PDB file of C-alpha atoms in Angstrom:
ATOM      1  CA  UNK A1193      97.783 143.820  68.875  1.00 66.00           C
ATOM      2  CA  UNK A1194      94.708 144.071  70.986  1.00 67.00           C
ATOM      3  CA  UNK A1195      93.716 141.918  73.667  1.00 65.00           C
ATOM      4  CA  UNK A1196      90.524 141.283  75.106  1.00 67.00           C
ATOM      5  CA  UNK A1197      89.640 140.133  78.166  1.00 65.00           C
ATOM      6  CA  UNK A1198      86.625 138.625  79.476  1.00 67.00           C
ATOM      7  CA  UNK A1199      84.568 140.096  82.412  1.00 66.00           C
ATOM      8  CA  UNK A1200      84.097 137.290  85.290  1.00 77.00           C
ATOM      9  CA  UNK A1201      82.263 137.632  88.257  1.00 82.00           C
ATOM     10  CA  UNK A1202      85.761 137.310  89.952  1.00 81.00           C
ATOM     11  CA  UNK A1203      86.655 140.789  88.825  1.00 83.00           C
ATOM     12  CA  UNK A1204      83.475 142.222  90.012  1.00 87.00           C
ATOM     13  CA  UNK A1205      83.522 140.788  93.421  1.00 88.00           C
ATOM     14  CA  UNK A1206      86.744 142.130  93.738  1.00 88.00           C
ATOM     15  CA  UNK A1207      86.363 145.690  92.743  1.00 90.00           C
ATOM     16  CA  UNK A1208      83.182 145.705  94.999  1.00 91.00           C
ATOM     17  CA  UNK A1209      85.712 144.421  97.768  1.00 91.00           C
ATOM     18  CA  UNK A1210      88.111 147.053  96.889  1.00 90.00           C
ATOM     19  CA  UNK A1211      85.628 150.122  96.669  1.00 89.00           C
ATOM     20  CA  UNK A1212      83.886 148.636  99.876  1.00 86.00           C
ATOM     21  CA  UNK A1213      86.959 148.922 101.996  1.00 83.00           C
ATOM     22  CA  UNK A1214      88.244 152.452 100.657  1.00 80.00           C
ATOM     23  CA  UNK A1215      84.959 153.628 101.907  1.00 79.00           C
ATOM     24  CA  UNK A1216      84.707 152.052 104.937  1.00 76.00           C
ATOM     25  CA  UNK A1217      88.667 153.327 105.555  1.00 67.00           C
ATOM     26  CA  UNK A1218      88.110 156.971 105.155  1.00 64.00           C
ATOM     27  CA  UNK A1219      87.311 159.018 107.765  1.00 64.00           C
ATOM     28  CA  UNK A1220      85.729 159.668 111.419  1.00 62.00           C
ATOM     29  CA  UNK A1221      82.909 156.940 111.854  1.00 65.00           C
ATOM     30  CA  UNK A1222      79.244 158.218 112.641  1.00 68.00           C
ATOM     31  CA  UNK A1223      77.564 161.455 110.813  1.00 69.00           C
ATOM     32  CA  UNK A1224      79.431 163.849 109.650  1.00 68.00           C
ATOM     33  CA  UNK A1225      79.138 167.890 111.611  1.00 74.00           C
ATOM     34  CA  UNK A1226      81.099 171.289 111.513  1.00 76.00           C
ATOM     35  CA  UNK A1227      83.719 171.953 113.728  1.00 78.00           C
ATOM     36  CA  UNK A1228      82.885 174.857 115.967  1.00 84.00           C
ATOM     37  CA  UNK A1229      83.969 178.196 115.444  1.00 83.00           C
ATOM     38  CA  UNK A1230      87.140 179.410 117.539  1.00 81.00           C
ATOM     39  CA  UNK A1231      85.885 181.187 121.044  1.00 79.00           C
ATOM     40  CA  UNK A1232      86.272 184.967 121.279  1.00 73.00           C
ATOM     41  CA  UNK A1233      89.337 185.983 122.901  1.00 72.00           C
ATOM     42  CA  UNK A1234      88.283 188.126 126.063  1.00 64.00           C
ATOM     43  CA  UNK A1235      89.360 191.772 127.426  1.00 63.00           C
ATOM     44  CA  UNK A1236      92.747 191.399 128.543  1.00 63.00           C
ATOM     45  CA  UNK A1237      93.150 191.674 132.385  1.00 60.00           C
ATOM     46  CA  UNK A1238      92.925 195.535 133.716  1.00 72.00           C
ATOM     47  CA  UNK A1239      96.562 195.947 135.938  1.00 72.00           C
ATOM     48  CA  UNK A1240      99.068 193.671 136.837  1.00 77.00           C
ATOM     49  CA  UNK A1241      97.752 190.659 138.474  1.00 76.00           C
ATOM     50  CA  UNK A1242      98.990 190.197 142.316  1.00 83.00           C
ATOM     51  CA  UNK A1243     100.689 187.027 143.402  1.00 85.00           C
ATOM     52  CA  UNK A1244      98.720 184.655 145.895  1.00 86.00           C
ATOM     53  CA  UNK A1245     100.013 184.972 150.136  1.00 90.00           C
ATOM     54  CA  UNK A1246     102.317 182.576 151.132  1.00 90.00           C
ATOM     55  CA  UNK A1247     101.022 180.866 154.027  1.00 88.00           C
ATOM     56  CA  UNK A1248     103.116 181.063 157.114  1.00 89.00           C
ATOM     57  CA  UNK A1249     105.584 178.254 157.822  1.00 88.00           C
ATOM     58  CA  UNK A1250     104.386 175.909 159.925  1.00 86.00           C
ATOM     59  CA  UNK A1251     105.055 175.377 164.093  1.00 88.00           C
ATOM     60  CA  UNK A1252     107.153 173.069 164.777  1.00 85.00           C
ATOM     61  CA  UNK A1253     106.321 171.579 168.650  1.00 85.00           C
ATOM     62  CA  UNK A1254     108.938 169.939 170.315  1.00 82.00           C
ATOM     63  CA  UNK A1255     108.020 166.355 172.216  1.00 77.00           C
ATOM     64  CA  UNK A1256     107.673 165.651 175.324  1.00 71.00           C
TER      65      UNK A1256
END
């Protein structure tokens, strides 16, 4: 048994709504670019590296 069914305007308004939505759904908004390439990674450091001084504590002056 076949059936057929008759096109309406119904069914066409709502695949437009459908399709409209999927496309407005997808992805980052505004034009699309490249991601830039990963930086070089630089010479390593020559030696150890020294800690920063501590600064001395601090004086302490008693009130008068």
């Amino acid at each position: 048994m076949i059936l057929i069914v008759k096109s309406s305007s119904a069914f066409y308004i709502g695949i437009a709504i459908v399709v409209s939505s999927v496309l407005a759904g997808c992805g980052q908004p505004g034009p699309l670019y490249l991601p830039k390439p990963p930086a070089a990674k630089g010479a390593p450091a020559k030696g150890p590296v020294e800690p920063a001084p501590v600064p001395p504590p601090p004086v302490i002056v008693p009130a008068t």
